[in-house]
């Protein structure tokens, strides 16, 4: 079983690479929110360069080409050449768009990285919420009286059946959409799976001789849960959680598609993909890059999950052999 | 056995009632109603008020709740505000379409997922295993609308092999039964493939994992020792056991047969429940929303129950 | 801005609608496929509420007495004969007589008669139906059948828009729909009770898929219509509509997004027709909420918003700067009005004067010592508004005003508007062909209700509007309308952003189409296909 550690290492390396990029790249990239003359610099393909001309009154314009004829500066914006007297120009700076620009002339690379920070932190926080809630719920179901188990599981079914769209509506109607509300919604829609997993795994524990022994000693349910059940849940939970992180990022993309995602101008991979989808016929790179970023993350997390799973399996088999 | 069944049934009814009541109050308390959606300048505030009164929206919420509950219990789903037809008719038109798409979508998902898993599990950790798992995860990890866009661009516009939208051409009504079947199949291809592609990665992961687990079991070793071929062991011995967890996955997919996917239905102009639901929600069409919710909740509960029953039938070990 | 780096690129709205080109003689046959975003909600207008595309389709099935012409540039719209061949007012203007076309037939062969007109009127006035247009008929006391081809409308008072109000609404079949009790109308599937009187009749309707119309051979205006079939294909996704237009699977797309229009124009098989619409976009400020209740603040916010940039970027030049509350294409629009300039410096000065100042030096302005944030609502599925909201946020940040763009589900947003629970909304309004500033700008009263959710109130405007509405003399009415518009623009209860242009994508194989602001299908019976 040497596949496990190697996979785990590969997955962790991918995640690490992504995190490094997302944290460090903003240092060299332009401001992700800066709107640069959309008429001259909107919807440019990757590896484009524009010249940004700033005038005395603070306004600035961007064009693909620049030429000087005596006192006059000519700038090509879109398909037309436009002219300004040289004396009014304060500065002319070239700007590169590594991954192209969006409709408002914002830098896609910079937005992609900023969106990575948002998507990953939204994913992790909502995951933490879902795991906490789900674990508490599942443990309570197993360790409490039988009626509580029935009630809690019925509520899980009810929560699974509650249509996503209504809850989105209700939430968006009552509170101002923000990062916080998105995290809450994502968390609220993912804890049920965790609760079921925890309950299932904990039920297995309950049959084991060491649990029965501990119970026989008269330990309190809380202590039983914390000391004797929880440690056994760590591996399956970790495996499940890494996969779930990818699902959460995808769910955020679906919310954005329906207009309930992270509110603008904050970018997220999901909202960038959804916005890009609208213009894919004109600028295919706009939806593709965020799509690839989501795919890469899900792949990375799934690889980590696989690695963890195989590690667990290896241990288990080793333990049984011993 | 009968008491267990009855008890389970009662619990299910309570769940359905809980969810439907929850939705009722959620929709009733959410700001806006049918009349506020009408932004047309021709519509005067007086007309808005008239709409509210016509559909009984001016009554106190508890009265509306009680009449909804009594109607539903007596089997009357009411009339849709938005479509101005009995809710029953609206659902009867959309439900089969959603079921067809979901069924073939899930079918493709399973077949593709199983095929991938078998190829991967026959040589675990090989190059092919890695590549296939990367690819299927890639499709799984793509937002649905992007997968749909790529499929459309490739197979409907660049190489026009399949129609880009709808369930049939308008002329298809004159076709024979066989012709209509072929027409539907052609139109089903791209949306069903979208469902299949985005879902097969997850199926492949589950099945591959449990296949590898099964391969460690003593009975597989025993079969190999008896001289069975590796392929035979994989297909005949390990696969059936590895498929057990899929029962739960399938049970959880049952609601999809009645709820549909809004994103896919919008992109492929598929006249299913997803679109009906969305329209109902934005118009605050309470009778339609309520009927839909009861339907989906029932499917969720039934799916769980079926999965449990099927599981205990397939795996006697967990029978108690 | 001291330099005009001129926006030299061709702007929208310049290309006039192509007139029908009578080069070759029209020929019969063929079909046209029209992409529409949503299905018709009911074939019976009177059971509720129909959106504009739906009304345009119903116009083809259930013609009204007259056809309103899109000639409201110089005067209120005029009318052309349709089911009625002629009409006349009595001496005192209280009675209006229509003479019906003797050869108009329902699709089951029954003649269209004065009975149908009288029946339709009874339906329109019936309080048991939720028809949204009931108020239009308020001053029509009764409709009298004189003979099968002659019908009289009796008015309770005289006013400028009597003919328009009498004509409003589709004439429906008394001999079929009259048999269905009115109580059952709101839950009757009228697609199974279809008897129509237009140039096309319904061949099939597959809900949420297609609506197929076929030529009615008994149509009174033979040899029209020329097309054998018109298919309305329901395609909710705009991207799909465009792709299918380019692939030749669809012939007409009703709303091309501005960003795609330039691209589409380069395609040899497709034409993009720019139709100046009566829709205009605005930021509606809550005039009841300080400091937005201060006119100086609202003017400052307008001055600080670079509206031309929004027109150029979000609408790709396919829109015009809006000047005031009446679209510039309409006869009552005050042509002397000028849009407020883009002038951040003046905006900053006005805000200072109004007491909205940055007192703690953090770069953002405060109001009464507290941080001030303007929440800007817009409908969540509208990507153009989302872009505009981001641009407005960036513009206002330059003068120290913090804006929080908030996407909301449309119905919920409308509810917040109605309740007055908002700072600002990014929205649009379509002016009716009957010019009237009452609904949006007159002080809302507790009894009548109003669409003036901003809470704008100026007694002088109220007075002027009341005068203008009653004025039968156009030139006198214009004086009142002009002054009212000036006052509204001075007060800036809303920031006027743009006047929209509807972009219609149409296959070049279609000939004879006269697409105008009244309806894309205005002269559909005259459309024909290139041989």
PDB file of C-alpha atoms in Angstrom, chain C residues 142-307:
ATOM      1  CA  UNK C 142     -71.594  51.005 -21.759  1.00  0.00           C
ATOM      2  CA  UNK C 143     -71.184  49.377 -25.160  1.00  0.00           C
ATOM      3  CA  UNK C 144     -74.264  49.103 -27.330  1.00  0.00           C
ATOM      4  CA  UNK C 145     -74.813  46.715 -30.227  1.00  0.00           C
ATOM      5  CA  UNK C 146     -76.508  48.675 -33.021  1.00  0.00           C
ATOM      6  CA  UNK C 147     -76.274  46.037 -35.736  1.00  0.00           C
ATOM      7  CA  UNK C 148     -73.976  43.041 -36.320  1.00  0.00           C
ATOM      8  CA  UNK C 149     -71.436  45.401 -37.867  1.00  0.00           C
ATOM      9  CA  UNK C 150     -72.013  48.533 -35.828  1.00  0.00           C
ATOM     10  CA  UNK C 151     -71.157  49.083 -32.195  1.00  0.00           C
ATOM     11  CA  UNK C 152     -71.333  52.180 -29.971  1.00  0.00           C
ATOM     12  CA  UNK C 153     -69.175  53.083 -26.949  1.00  0.00           C
ATOM     13  CA  UNK C 154     -70.788  55.499 -24.462  1.00  0.00           C
ATOM     14  CA  UNK C 155     -68.389  57.553 -22.338  1.00  0.00           C
ATOM     15  CA  UNK C 156     -69.152  59.072 -18.958  1.00  0.00           C
ATOM     16  CA  UNK C 157     -66.826  62.016 -19.711  1.00  0.00           C
ATOM     17  CA  UNK C 158     -64.597  63.359 -22.459  1.00  0.00           C
ATOM     18  CA  UNK C 159     -60.780  63.340 -22.352  1.00  0.00           C
ATOM     19  CA  UNK C 160     -57.859  63.130 -24.837  1.00  0.00           C
ATOM     20  CA  UNK C 161     -57.383  59.362 -24.931  1.00  0.00           C
ATOM     21  CA  UNK C 162     -60.938  58.079 -25.508  1.00  0.00           C
ATOM     22  CA  UNK C 163     -60.167  56.251 -28.753  1.00  0.00           C
ATOM     23  CA  UNK C 164     -57.054  54.586 -27.313  1.00  0.00           C
ATOM     24  CA  UNK C 165     -58.951  53.403 -24.246  1.00  0.00           C
ATOM     25  CA  UNK C 166     -61.908  52.094 -26.243  1.00  0.00           C
ATOM     26  CA  UNK C 167     -59.557  50.113 -28.485  1.00  0.00           C
ATOM     27  CA  UNK C 168     -57.446  48.615 -25.696  1.00  0.00           C
ATOM     28  CA  UNK C 169     -57.703  44.836 -25.338  1.00  0.00           C
ATOM     29  CA  UNK C 170     -58.201  41.882 -27.653  1.00  0.00           C
ATOM     30  CA  UNK C 171     -61.640  41.024 -29.033  1.00  0.00           C
ATOM     31  CA  UNK C 172     -62.519  37.514 -27.865  1.00  0.00           C
ATOM     32  CA  UNK C 173     -65.120  35.049 -29.240  1.00  0.00           C
ATOM     33  CA  UNK C 174     -68.481  35.471 -27.519  1.00  0.00           C
ATOM     34  CA  UNK C 175     -69.986  32.388 -29.100  1.00  0.00           C
ATOM     35  CA  UNK C 176     -67.321  30.082 -27.605  1.00  0.00           C
ATOM     36  CA  UNK C 177     -65.886  31.715 -24.503  1.00  0.00           C
ATOM     37  CA  UNK C 178     -69.281  33.110 -23.519  1.00  0.00           C
ATOM     38  CA  UNK C 179     -70.315  29.552 -22.685  1.00  0.00           C
ATOM     39  CA  UNK C 180     -67.651  29.202 -20.004  1.00  0.00           C
ATOM     40  CA  UNK C 181     -68.802  30.688 -16.675  1.00  0.00           C
ATOM     41  CA  UNK C 182     -66.614  33.662 -15.723  1.00  0.00           C
ATOM     42  CA  UNK C 183     -65.844  32.099 -12.308  1.00  0.00           C
ATOM     43  CA  UNK C 184     -64.041  29.278 -14.107  1.00  0.00           C
ATOM     44  CA  UNK C 185     -61.915  31.449 -16.374  1.00  0.00           C
ATOM     45  CA  UNK C 186     -58.859  31.679 -14.122  1.00  0.00           C
ATOM     46  CA  UNK C 187     -58.497  27.920 -14.088  1.00  0.00           C
ATOM     47  CA  UNK C 188     -59.544  27.019 -17.596  1.00  0.00           C
ATOM     48  CA  UNK C 189     -57.002  25.900 -20.135  1.00  0.00           C
ATOM     49  CA  UNK C 190     -57.925  28.189 -23.037  1.00  0.00           C
ATOM     50  CA  UNK C 191     -55.463  26.473 -25.365  1.00  0.00           C
ATOM     51  CA  UNK C 192     -58.203  23.868 -25.777  1.00  0.00           C
ATOM     52  CA  UNK C 193     -60.844  26.513 -26.516  1.00  0.00           C
ATOM     53  CA  UNK C 194     -59.010  28.373 -29.212  1.00  0.00           C
ATOM     54  CA  UNK C 195     -61.107  30.171 -31.776  1.00  0.00           C
ATOM     55  CA  UNK C 196     -59.137  33.033 -33.255  1.00  0.00           C
ATOM     56  CA  UNK C 197     -59.702  35.789 -35.780  1.00  0.00           C
ATOM     57  CA  UNK C 198     -56.217  36.890 -36.851  1.00  0.00           C
ATOM     58  CA  UNK C 199     -54.030  36.236 -39.896  1.00  0.00           C
ATOM     59  CA  UNK C 200     -52.681  33.055 -38.276  1.00  0.00           C
ATOM     60  CA  UNK C 201     -54.363  30.358 -36.256  1.00  0.00           C
ATOM     61  CA  UNK C 202     -52.835  28.007 -33.710  1.00  0.00           C
ATOM     62  CA  UNK C 203     -51.781  24.643 -35.153  1.00  0.00           C
ATOM     63  CA  UNK C 204     -50.206  23.266 -32.007  1.00  0.00           C
ATOM     64  CA  UNK C 205     -48.968  24.345 -28.624  1.00  0.00           C
ATOM     65  CA  UNK C 206     -46.507  22.199 -26.704  1.00  0.00           C
ATOM     66  CA  UNK C 207     -46.108  23.882 -23.309  1.00  0.00           C
ATOM     67  CA  UNK C 208     -42.641  25.349 -22.731  1.00  0.00           C
ATOM     68  CA  UNK C 209     -41.497  24.067 -26.139  1.00  0.00           C
ATOM     69  CA  UNK C 210     -43.159  25.484 -29.222  1.00  0.00           C
ATOM     70  CA  UNK C 211     -46.201  27.383 -30.361  1.00  0.00           C
ATOM     71  CA  UNK C 212     -46.928  26.794 -34.030  1.00  0.00           C
ATOM     72  CA  UNK C 213     -49.141  29.192 -35.950  1.00  0.00           C
ATOM     73  CA  UNK C 214     -50.369  28.463 -39.465  1.00  0.00           C
ATOM     74  CA  UNK C 215     -51.735  30.771 -42.118  1.00  0.00           C
ATOM     75  CA  UNK C 216     -55.485  31.282 -41.925  1.00  0.00           C
ATOM     76  CA  UNK C 217     -56.731  30.959 -45.521  1.00  0.00           C
ATOM     77  CA  UNK C 218     -59.946  32.789 -44.622  1.00  0.00           C
ATOM     78  CA  UNK C 219     -58.126  35.927 -43.397  1.00  0.00           C
ATOM     79  CA  UNK C 220     -59.915  39.052 -44.640  1.00  0.00           C
ATOM     80  CA  UNK C 221     -56.822  40.783 -45.955  1.00  0.00           C
ATOM     81  CA  UNK C 222     -56.008  38.250 -48.713  1.00  0.00           C
ATOM     82  CA  UNK C 223     -53.474  37.469 -50.168  1.00  0.00           C
ATOM     83  CA  UNK C 224     -51.832  38.120 -46.800  1.00  0.00           C
ATOM     84  CA  UNK C 225     -50.345  36.531 -44.818  1.00  0.00           C
ATOM     85  CA  UNK C 226     -47.568  35.250 -47.053  1.00  0.00           C
ATOM     86  CA  UNK C 227     -45.911  32.872 -44.610  1.00  0.00           C
ATOM     87  CA  UNK C 228     -47.379  29.389 -44.210  1.00  0.00           C
ATOM     88  CA  UNK C 229     -46.149  28.962 -40.681  1.00  0.00           C
ATOM     89  CA  UNK C 230     -44.709  30.942 -37.796  1.00  0.00           C
ATOM     90  CA  UNK C 231     -43.128  28.891 -35.029  1.00  0.00           C
ATOM     91  CA  UNK C 232     -42.403  30.399 -31.638  1.00  0.00           C
ATOM     92  CA  UNK C 233     -39.621  28.336 -30.129  1.00  0.00           C
ATOM     93  CA  UNK C 234     -39.227  28.787 -26.372  1.00  0.00           C
ATOM     94  CA  UNK C 235     -35.506  29.133 -25.600  1.00  0.00           C
ATOM     95  CA  UNK C 236     -34.829  30.572 -22.131  1.00  0.00           C
ATOM     96  CA  UNK C 237     -31.046  30.818 -22.533  1.00  0.00           C
ATOM     97  CA  UNK C 238     -29.924  33.886 -24.514  1.00  0.00           C
ATOM     98  CA  UNK C 239     -26.684  32.253 -25.604  1.00  0.00           C
ATOM     99  CA  UNK C 240     -28.640  29.415 -27.171  1.00  0.00           C
ATOM    100  CA  UNK C 241     -30.967  31.853 -28.932  1.00  0.00           C
ATOM    101  CA  UNK C 242     -27.994  33.550 -30.586  1.00  0.00           C
ATOM    102  CA  UNK C 243     -26.164  30.338 -31.462  1.00  0.00           C
ATOM    103  CA  UNK C 244     -29.320  28.991 -33.087  1.00  0.00           C
ATOM    104  CA  UNK C 245     -29.807  32.241 -34.998  1.00  0.00           C
ATOM    105  CA  UNK C 246     -26.282  31.930 -36.396  1.00  0.00           C
ATOM    106  CA  UNK C 247     -26.762  28.232 -37.132  1.00  0.00           C
ATOM    107  CA  UNK C 248     -29.944  29.014 -39.068  1.00  0.00           C
ATOM    108  CA  UNK C 249     -32.188  27.087 -36.664  1.00  0.00           C
ATOM    109  CA  UNK C 250     -33.947  30.270 -35.635  1.00  0.00           C
ATOM    110  CA  UNK C 251     -34.796  33.317 -37.766  1.00  0.00           C
ATOM    111  CA  UNK C 252     -35.652  35.997 -35.237  1.00  0.00           C
ATOM    112  CA  UNK C 253     -34.193  36.809 -31.809  1.00  0.00           C
ATOM    113  CA  UNK C 254     -36.167  39.481 -30.003  1.00  0.00           C
ATOM    114  CA  UNK C 255     -33.547  40.774 -27.592  1.00  0.00           C
ATOM    115  CA  UNK C 256     -29.912  40.566 -28.588  1.00  0.00           C
ATOM    116  CA  UNK C 257     -27.634  41.552 -25.680  1.00  0.00           C
ATOM    117  CA  UNK C 258     -25.746  44.736 -26.624  1.00  0.00           C
ATOM    118  CA  UNK C 259     -22.317  43.132 -26.271  1.00  0.00           C
ATOM    119  CA  UNK C 260     -23.242  40.504 -28.858  1.00  0.00           C
ATOM    120  CA  UNK C 261     -24.804  42.917 -31.334  1.00  0.00           C
ATOM    121  CA  UNK C 262     -21.544  44.250 -32.762  1.00  0.00           C
ATOM    122  CA  UNK C 263     -20.319  40.696 -33.268  1.00  0.00           C
ATOM    123  CA  UNK C 264     -23.613  39.597 -34.823  1.00  0.00           C
ATOM    124  CA  UNK C 265     -23.539  42.505 -37.253  1.00  0.00           C
ATOM    125  CA  UNK C 266     -20.470  41.062 -38.918  1.00  0.00           C
ATOM    126  CA  UNK C 267     -22.347  37.883 -39.760  1.00  0.00           C
ATOM    127  CA  UNK C 268     -23.466  37.880 -43.419  1.00  0.00           C
ATOM    128  CA  UNK C 269     -26.740  36.034 -42.873  1.00  0.00           C
ATOM    129  CA  UNK C 270     -28.036  38.090 -39.990  1.00  0.00           C
ATOM    130  CA  UNK C 271     -29.187  41.646 -39.656  1.00  0.00           C
ATOM    131  CA  UNK C 272     -29.402  43.519 -36.357  1.00  0.00           C
ATOM    132  CA  UNK C 273     -32.252  46.012 -36.306  1.00  0.00           C
ATOM    133  CA  UNK C 274     -31.990  48.790 -33.725  1.00  0.00           C
ATOM    134  CA  UNK C 275     -35.415  49.769 -32.462  1.00  0.00           C
ATOM    135  CA  UNK C 276     -35.568  52.815 -30.215  1.00  0.00           C
ATOM    136  CA  UNK C 277     -37.757  51.654 -27.336  1.00  0.00           C
ATOM    137  CA  UNK C 278     -39.620  53.605 -24.676  1.00  0.00           C
ATOM    138  CA  UNK C 279     -37.602  51.903 -21.931  1.00  0.00           C
ATOM    139  CA  UNK C 280     -35.278  54.019 -19.862  1.00  0.00           C
ATOM    140  CA  UNK C 281     -32.966  53.076 -17.030  1.00  0.00           C
ATOM    141  CA  UNK C 282     -32.453  54.960 -13.792  1.00  0.00           C
ATOM    142  CA  UNK C 283     -31.188  54.871 -10.243  1.00  0.00           C
ATOM    143  CA  UNK C 284     -34.237  55.484  -8.074  1.00  0.00           C
ATOM    144  CA  UNK C 285     -33.292  57.232  -4.820  1.00  0.00           C
ATOM    145  CA  UNK C 286     -35.424  56.964  -1.728  1.00  0.00           C
ATOM    146  CA  UNK C 287     -36.642  60.586  -1.560  1.00  0.00           C
ATOM    147  CA  UNK C 288     -38.028  59.990   1.935  1.00  0.00           C
ATOM    148  CA  UNK C 289     -34.734  58.977   3.501  1.00  0.00           C
ATOM    149  CA  UNK C 290     -32.234  61.640   4.612  1.00  0.00           C
ATOM    150  CA  UNK C 291     -29.827  62.709   3.284  1.00  0.00           C
ATOM    151  CA  UNK C 292     -31.263  61.473  -0.034  1.00  0.00           C
ATOM    152  CA  UNK C 293     -34.316  63.616   0.671  1.00  0.00           C
ATOM    153  CA  UNK C 294     -32.056  66.621  -0.012  1.00  0.00           C
ATOM    154  CA  UNK C 295     -32.192  67.598  -3.680  1.00  0.00           C
ATOM    155  CA  UNK C 296     -28.552  68.712  -3.564  1.00  0.00           C
ATOM    156  CA  UNK C 297     -27.446  65.244  -2.561  1.00  0.00           C
ATOM    157  CA  UNK C 298     -29.404  63.573  -5.381  1.00  0.00           C
ATOM    158  CA  UNK C 299     -28.047  66.043  -7.923  1.00  0.00           C
ATOM    159  CA  UNK C 300     -24.540  65.443  -6.626  1.00  0.00           C
ATOM    160  CA  UNK C 301     -24.918  61.698  -7.022  1.00  0.00           C
ATOM    161  CA  UNK C 302     -26.053  62.186 -10.620  1.00  0.00           C
ATOM    162  CA  UNK C 303     -23.183  64.575 -11.361  1.00  0.00           C
ATOM    163  CA  UNK C 304     -20.698  62.074  -9.960  1.00  0.00           C
ATOM    164  CA  UNK C 305     -22.008  59.180 -12.047  1.00  0.00           C
ATOM    165  CA  UNK C 306     -20.352  58.848 -15.427  1.00  0.00           C
ATOM    166  CA  UNK C 307     -23.517  57.891 -17.316  1.00  0.00           C
TER     167      UNK C 307
END
